[in-house]
C-alpha cells in the first residue's frame, strides 16, 4: 500500500529514557514532517525536512533530534524523556508546492510513566 | 505569529448541513487547508483554498475570504460517519509550514 507508515504505534516508557520513532513514506514525496498533538488536540509542527535537508525547526527542546537518512525516511529520537512529552506524534509527507496536501501517518502514542 | 480560531464543538442532525467557521491572522499567507480527523486516527486532507471563493467537492465545500481572514467548511447531507474533528490549517510561504487551529469536534446525531 502507498502510505506514510510510522513505528511503533504505541510507546510506553519511563521518565529519563531515550526512545526513537521511525517514519517511512513510499509516496515519492520530497518533504517530510513531524508533528506533536497534545491532550487538547492541538497539532503543532516540530520539524520539516526537504530532500534530507532541515527546513523547519520550531522551538523544540534539543532533546528532540530528527534524522533523515534519505528523502523517504524521517526518524525522531528523543533523549531524557519527560512527563510533558506524552502526546501523539504524527509523521507526514508532501510534495513541494503550496497547494500540496500533507499525508499523515497513523501516529505514535507516547506515554511517559 | 498566527492566530487561528474555530469553534470547539458543534452538534448537528443526520441529513442536515453544518458550517464550521475558521478565522485567522497571519503574515505571508499561502493558502488554507481543511483536514478531517476521526478519533484515534490520522488527519486526512479535505480541501485547499488560496483564492477567494467557494471550492466544492461532493458533500463538502470550503470558502475563503482573504481580506476578512475567514474560511468556512460546509458539510451537507450529514452522515453519521462525518462525526469527527475538523482542523483548519493556514500555510505560510516558507517551507510549506502549516499552523493548525484547535479543531472543531462535530457530533452527528440520528
mmCIF file of C-alpha atoms in Angstrom:
data_model
loop_
_atom_site.group_PDB
_atom_site.id
_atom_site.type_symbol
_atom_site.label_atom_id
_atom_site.label_comp_id
_atom_site.label_asym_id
_atom_site.label_seq_id
_atom_site.Cartn_x
_atom_site.Cartn_y
_atom_site.Cartn_z
ATOM 1 C CA UNK A 1 0.000 0.000 0.000
ATOM 2 C CA UNK A 2 1.172 3.535 -0.671
ATOM 3 C CA UNK A 3 1.292 5.361 2.613
ATOM 4 C CA UNK A 4 3.126 7.080 5.400
ATOM 5 C CA UNK A 5 3.950 4.465 8.000
ATOM 6 C CA UNK A 6 5.384 5.070 11.420
ATOM 7 C CA UNK A 7 6.516 2.692 14.150
ATOM 8 C CA UNK A 8 5.828 1.946 16.868
ATOM 9 C CA UNK A 9 2.119 2.721 17.165
ATOM 10 C CA UNK A 10 2.293 2.741 20.959
ATOM 11 C CA UNK A 11 5.261 3.576 23.161
ATOM 12 C CA UNK A 12 5.082 3.361 26.942
ATOM 13 C CA UNK A 13 8.273 4.148 28.787
ATOM 14 C CA UNK A 14 9.694 5.726 31.912
ATOM 15 C CA UNK A 15 10.924 9.234 32.514
ATOM 16 C CA UNK A 16 14.572 9.687 31.665
ATOM 17 C CA UNK A 17 14.690 7.018 28.954
ATOM 18 C CA UNK A 18 15.730 7.590 25.335
ATOM 19 C CA UNK A 19 13.433 6.432 22.544
ATOM 20 C CA UNK A 20 13.110 6.627 18.749
ATOM 21 C CA UNK A 21 10.145 6.745 16.396
ATOM 22 C CA UNK A 22 10.599 5.764 12.766
ATOM 23 C CA UNK A 23 8.749 7.079 9.735
ATOM 24 C CA UNK A 24 8.799 5.978 6.126
ATOM 25 C CA UNK A 25 6.809 7.160 3.104
ATOM 26 C CA UNK A 26 6.553 5.435 -0.262
ATOM 27 C CA UNK A 27 4.621 8.238 -1.951
ATOM 28 C CA UNK A 28 7.711 9.656 -3.626
ATOM 29 C CA UNK A 29 7.346 12.923 -1.700
ATOM 30 C CA UNK A 30 10.222 15.370 -1.212
ATOM 31 C CA UNK A 31 9.203 16.801 2.137
ATOM 32 C CA UNK A 32 8.573 15.122 5.488
ATOM 33 C CA UNK A 33 7.361 16.495 8.820
ATOM 34 C CA UNK A 34 6.995 15.677 12.493
ATOM 35 C CA UNK A 35 4.018 16.997 14.458
ATOM 36 C CA UNK A 36 3.041 16.737 18.110
ATOM 37 C CA UNK A 37 -0.631 16.523 19.105
ATOM 38 C CA UNK A 38 -1.186 17.097 22.790
ATOM 39 C CA UNK A 39 -4.111 16.129 25.020
ATOM 40 C CA UNK A 40 -6.006 19.258 23.924
ATOM 41 C CA UNK A 41 -5.714 18.022 20.338
ATOM 42 C CA UNK A 42 -3.596 20.925 19.097
ATOM 43 C CA UNK A 43 -1.424 19.710 16.234
ATOM 44 C CA UNK A 44 1.907 21.545 16.205
ATOM 45 C CA UNK A 45 4.750 21.348 13.709
ATOM 46 C CA UNK A 46 8.095 20.335 15.161
ATOM 47 C CA UNK A 47 10.398 19.719 12.205
ATOM 48 C CA UNK A 48 10.384 19.514 8.437
ATOM 49 C CA UNK A 49 12.934 18.086 6.026
ATOM 50 C CA UNK A 50 13.113 18.573 2.279
ATOM 51 C CA UNK A 51 15.324 16.097 0.431
ATOM 52 C CA UNK A 52 17.183 15.296 3.667
ATOM 53 C CA UNK A 53 17.731 18.983 4.471
ATOM 54 C CA UNK A 54 16.211 20.548 7.602
ATOM 55 C CA UNK A 55 13.920 23.432 6.591
ATOM 56 C CA UNK A 56 11.648 23.928 9.604
ATOM 57 C CA UNK A 57 12.847 23.689 13.176
ATOM 58 C CA UNK A 58 10.306 25.064 15.620
ATOM 59 C CA UNK A 59 11.033 25.899 19.220
ATOM 60 C CA UNK A 60 11.523 22.324 20.337
ATOM 61 C CA UNK A 61 13.833 21.211 23.180
ATOM 62 C CA UNK A 62 17.107 19.912 21.815
ATOM 63 C CA UNK A 63 16.329 16.584 23.484
ATOM 64 C CA UNK A 64 14.408 16.019 20.227
ATOM 65 C CA UNK A 65 16.638 15.214 17.272
ATOM 66 C CA UNK A 66 15.286 14.355 13.827
ATOM 67 C CA UNK A 67 17.321 12.361 11.330
ATOM 68 C CA UNK A 68 16.648 11.889 7.647
ATOM 69 C CA UNK A 69 18.892 9.218 6.102
ATOM 70 C CA UNK A 70 17.117 9.645 2.750
ATOM 71 C CA UNK A 71 14.086 11.518 1.482
ATOM 72 C CA UNK A 72 11.772 8.584 2.183
ATOM 73 C CA UNK A 73 12.647 8.356 5.876
ATOM 74 C CA UNK A 74 12.450 10.769 8.781
ATOM 75 C CA UNK A 75 13.122 9.414 12.248
ATOM 76 C CA UNK A 76 12.696 11.171 15.586
ATOM 77 C CA UNK A 77 14.949 10.462 18.539
ATOM 78 C CA UNK A 78 14.044 11.763 21.976
ATOM 79 C CA UNK A 79 16.540 11.859 24.853
ATOM 80 C CA UNK A 80 15.788 12.058 28.561
ATOM 81 C CA UNK A 81 12.030 11.725 28.202
ATOM 82 C CA UNK A 82 9.867 13.936 30.431
ATOM 83 C CA UNK A 83 6.232 13.679 31.517
ATOM 84 C CA UNK A 84 5.315 16.590 29.234
ATOM 85 C CA UNK A 85 6.473 14.608 26.213
ATOM 86 C CA UNK A 86 3.381 12.399 26.491
ATOM 87 C CA UNK A 87 1.419 13.031 23.286
ATOM 88 C CA UNK A 88 0.644 11.585 19.887
ATOM 89 C CA UNK A 89 3.433 12.184 17.374
ATOM 90 C CA UNK A 90 2.452 12.283 13.708
ATOM 91 C CA UNK A 91 4.750 11.977 10.752
ATOM 92 C CA UNK A 92 3.590 13.479 7.457
ATOM 93 C CA UNK A 93 4.878 13.960 3.932
ATOM 94 C CA UNK A 94 4.065 16.087 0.911
ATOM 95 C CA UNK A 95 5.294 17.115 -2.488
ATOM 96 C CA UNK A 96 6.852 20.553 -2.753
ATOM 97 C CA UNK A 97 4.459 23.306 -3.746
ATOM 98 C CA UNK A 98 1.983 25.456 -1.888
ATOM 99 C CA UNK A 99 -1.149 23.543 -2.785
ATOM 100 C CA UNK A 100 0.252 20.131 -1.952
ATOM 101 C CA UNK A 101 -1.616 18.445 0.914
ATOM 102 C CA UNK A 102 0.271 16.699 3.653
ATOM 103 C CA UNK A 103 -0.359 12.991 4.131
ATOM 104 C CA UNK A 104 -0.206 11.795 7.711
ATOM 105 C CA UNK A 105 0.879 8.540 9.301
ATOM 106 C CA UNK A 106 -1.328 6.864 11.899
ATOM 107 C CA UNK A 107 0.536 8.400 14.822
ATOM 108 C CA UNK A 108 2.671 7.114 17.685
ATOM 109 C CA UNK A 109 1.055 7.343 21.107
ATOM 110 C CA UNK A 110 3.833 8.087 23.572
ATOM 111 C CA UNK A 111 3.067 7.692 27.284
ATOM 112 C CA UNK A 112 5.638 8.570 29.907
ATOM 113 C CA UNK A 113 5.256 6.904 33.302
ATOM 114 C CA UNK B 1 2.678 34.896 14.791
ATOM 115 C CA UNK B 2 -0.540 33.232 13.733
ATOM 116 C CA UNK B 3 -3.905 33.098 15.495
ATOM 117 C CA UNK B 4 -6.380 30.569 14.201
ATOM 118 C CA UNK B 5 -9.794 30.307 15.809
ATOM 119 C CA UNK B 6 -12.535 27.793 15.255
ATOM 120 C CA UNK B 7 -15.401 26.636 17.489
ATOM 121 C CA UNK B 8 -14.598 23.791 19.831
ATOM 122 C CA UNK B 9 -17.670 21.690 19.220
ATOM 123 C CA UNK B 10 -20.818 21.550 17.078
ATOM 124 C CA UNK B 11 -23.751 19.171 17.037
ATOM 125 C CA UNK B 12 -25.996 18.511 14.048
ATOM 126 C CA UNK B 13 -28.586 16.028 12.870
ATOM 127 C CA UNK B 14 -28.091 13.369 10.240
ATOM 128 C CA UNK B 15 -29.082 14.726 6.824
ATOM 129 C CA UNK B 16 -28.632 18.355 7.876
ATOM 130 C CA UNK B 17 -25.977 20.936 6.953
ATOM 131 C CA UNK B 18 -23.252 22.228 9.244
ATOM 132 C CA UNK B 19 -20.914 25.167 8.660
ATOM 133 C CA UNK B 20 -17.604 25.283 10.535
ATOM 134 C CA UNK B 21 -16.009 28.726 10.644
ATOM 135 C CA UNK B 22 -12.318 29.492 10.899
ATOM 136 C CA UNK B 23 -10.767 32.922 11.363
ATOM 137 C CA UNK B 24 -7.080 33.590 11.149
ATOM 138 C CA UNK B 25 -4.469 36.321 11.414
ATOM 139 C CA UNK B 26 -1.209 35.713 9.646
ATOM 140 C CA UNK B 27 1.556 37.205 7.532
ATOM 141 C CA UNK B 28 2.802 35.505 4.391
ATOM 142 C CA UNK B 29 -0.483 33.687 3.703
ATOM 143 C CA UNK B 30 -0.039 30.802 1.269
ATOM 144 C CA UNK B 31 -3.399 29.059 1.422
ATOM 145 C CA UNK B 32 -5.753 27.386 3.855
ATOM 146 C CA UNK B 33 -6.349 23.671 4.298
ATOM 147 C CA UNK B 34 -9.146 21.708 5.945
ATOM 148 C CA UNK B 35 -8.466 18.279 7.391
ATOM 149 C CA UNK B 36 -10.755 15.684 8.932
ATOM 150 C CA UNK B 37 -9.590 13.645 11.909
ATOM 151 C CA UNK B 38 -11.586 10.771 13.349
ATOM 152 C CA UNK B 39 -10.862 9.919 16.984
ATOM 153 C CA UNK B 40 -7.619 7.989 17.309
ATOM 154 C CA UNK B 41 -6.775 8.320 13.636
ATOM 155 C CA UNK B 42 -4.598 10.418 11.349
ATOM 156 C CA UNK B 43 -5.787 13.727 9.871
ATOM 157 C CA UNK B 44 -6.874 13.353 6.237
ATOM 158 C CA UNK B 45 -6.949 16.111 3.633
ATOM 159 C CA UNK B 46 -10.318 17.567 2.658
ATOM 160 C CA UNK B 47 -9.737 20.838 0.796
ATOM 161 C CA UNK B 48 -7.385 23.678 -0.090
ATOM 162 C CA UNK B 49 -8.220 27.326 -0.830
ATOM 163 C CA UNK B 50 -5.765 30.008 -1.828
ATOM 164 C CA UNK B 51 -8.024 32.340 -3.839
ATOM 165 C CA UNK B 52 -11.247 33.915 -2.618
ATOM 166 C CA UNK B 53 -14.393 31.969 -3.255
ATOM 167 C CA UNK B 54 -16.024 28.608 -2.882
ATOM 168 C CA UNK B 55 -14.490 25.229 -3.730
ATOM 169 C CA UNK B 56 -16.955 22.363 -3.934
ATOM 170 C CA UNK B 57 -16.112 18.691 -3.594
ATOM 171 C CA UNK B 58 -19.147 16.471 -3.350
ATOM 172 C CA UNK B 59 -20.868 16.943 0.010
ATOM 173 C CA UNK B 60 -18.031 19.156 1.292
ATOM 174 C CA UNK B 61 -17.380 22.765 0.253
ATOM 175 C CA UNK B 62 -14.826 25.250 1.523
ATOM 176 C CA UNK B 63 -14.904 29.030 1.272
ATOM 177 C CA UNK B 64 -12.167 31.624 1.675
ATOM 178 C CA UNK B 65 -12.112 35.399 2.095
ATOM 179 C CA UNK B 66 -8.513 36.588 2.350
ATOM 180 C CA UNK B 67 -9.453 40.209 3.112
ATOM 181 C CA UNK B 68 -11.507 39.064 6.110
ATOM 182 C CA UNK B 69 -9.121 36.320 7.238
ATOM 183 C CA UNK B 70 -12.058 33.936 7.168
ATOM 184 C CA UNK B 71 -12.862 30.488 5.880
ATOM 185 C CA UNK B 72 -15.638 28.006 6.387
ATOM 186 C CA UNK B 73 -16.134 24.320 5.710
ATOM 187 C CA UNK B 74 -19.664 23.325 4.753
ATOM 188 C CA UNK B 75 -20.774 19.745 5.246
ATOM 189 C CA UNK B 76 -24.042 18.838 3.513
ATOM 190 C CA UNK B 77 -26.302 15.797 3.851
ATOM 191 C CA UNK B 78 -24.573 14.859 7.071
ATOM 192 C CA UNK B 79 -23.907 11.204 7.712
ATOM 193 C CA UNK B 80 -23.039 9.501 10.997
ATOM 194 C CA UNK B 81 -19.539 8.824 9.687
ATOM 195 C CA UNK B 82 -18.971 12.599 9.454
ATOM 196 C CA UNK B 83 -18.662 12.695 13.252
ATOM 197 C CA UNK B 84 -15.029 13.766 13.618
ATOM 198 C CA UNK B 85 -12.798 16.734 14.336
ATOM 199 C CA UNK B 86 -12.287 19.231 11.524
ATOM 200 C CA UNK B 87 -8.989 21.075 11.528
ATOM 201 C CA UNK B 88 -8.373 24.404 9.837
ATOM 202 C CA UNK B 89 -4.706 24.966 8.894
ATOM 203 C CA UNK B 90 -3.010 28.038 7.444
ATOM 204 C CA UNK B 91 0.032 27.661 5.215
ATOM 205 C CA UNK B 92 2.906 30.113 5.267
ATOM 206 C CA UNK B 93 5.083 30.684 2.234
ATOM 207 C CA UNK B 94 8.291 29.417 3.735
ATOM 208 C CA UNK B 95 8.810 25.677 3.816
ATOM 209 C CA UNK B 96 5.169 24.695 3.331
ATOM 210 C CA UNK B 97 4.661 25.195 7.066
ATOM 211 C CA UNK B 98 1.138 24.562 8.347
ATOM 212 C CA UNK B 99 -0.252 26.073 11.518
ATOM 213 C CA UNK B 100 -3.358 24.292 12.775
ATOM 214 C CA UNK B 101 -6.327 25.571 14.699
ATOM 215 C CA UNK B 102 -7.537 23.602 17.687
ATOM 216 C CA UNK B 103 -10.108 21.697 15.645
ATOM 217 C CA UNK B 104 -13.892 21.608 15.744
ATOM 218 C CA UNK B 105 -15.448 18.417 17.015
ATOM 219 C CA UNK B 106 -18.637 17.682 15.073
ATOM 220 C CA UNK B 107 -21.129 15.251 16.524
ATOM 221 C CA UNK B 108 -23.790 13.956 14.148
ATOM 222 C CA UNK B 109 -26.917 12.653 15.862
ATOM 223 C CA UNK B 110 -29.564 10.380 14.324
#
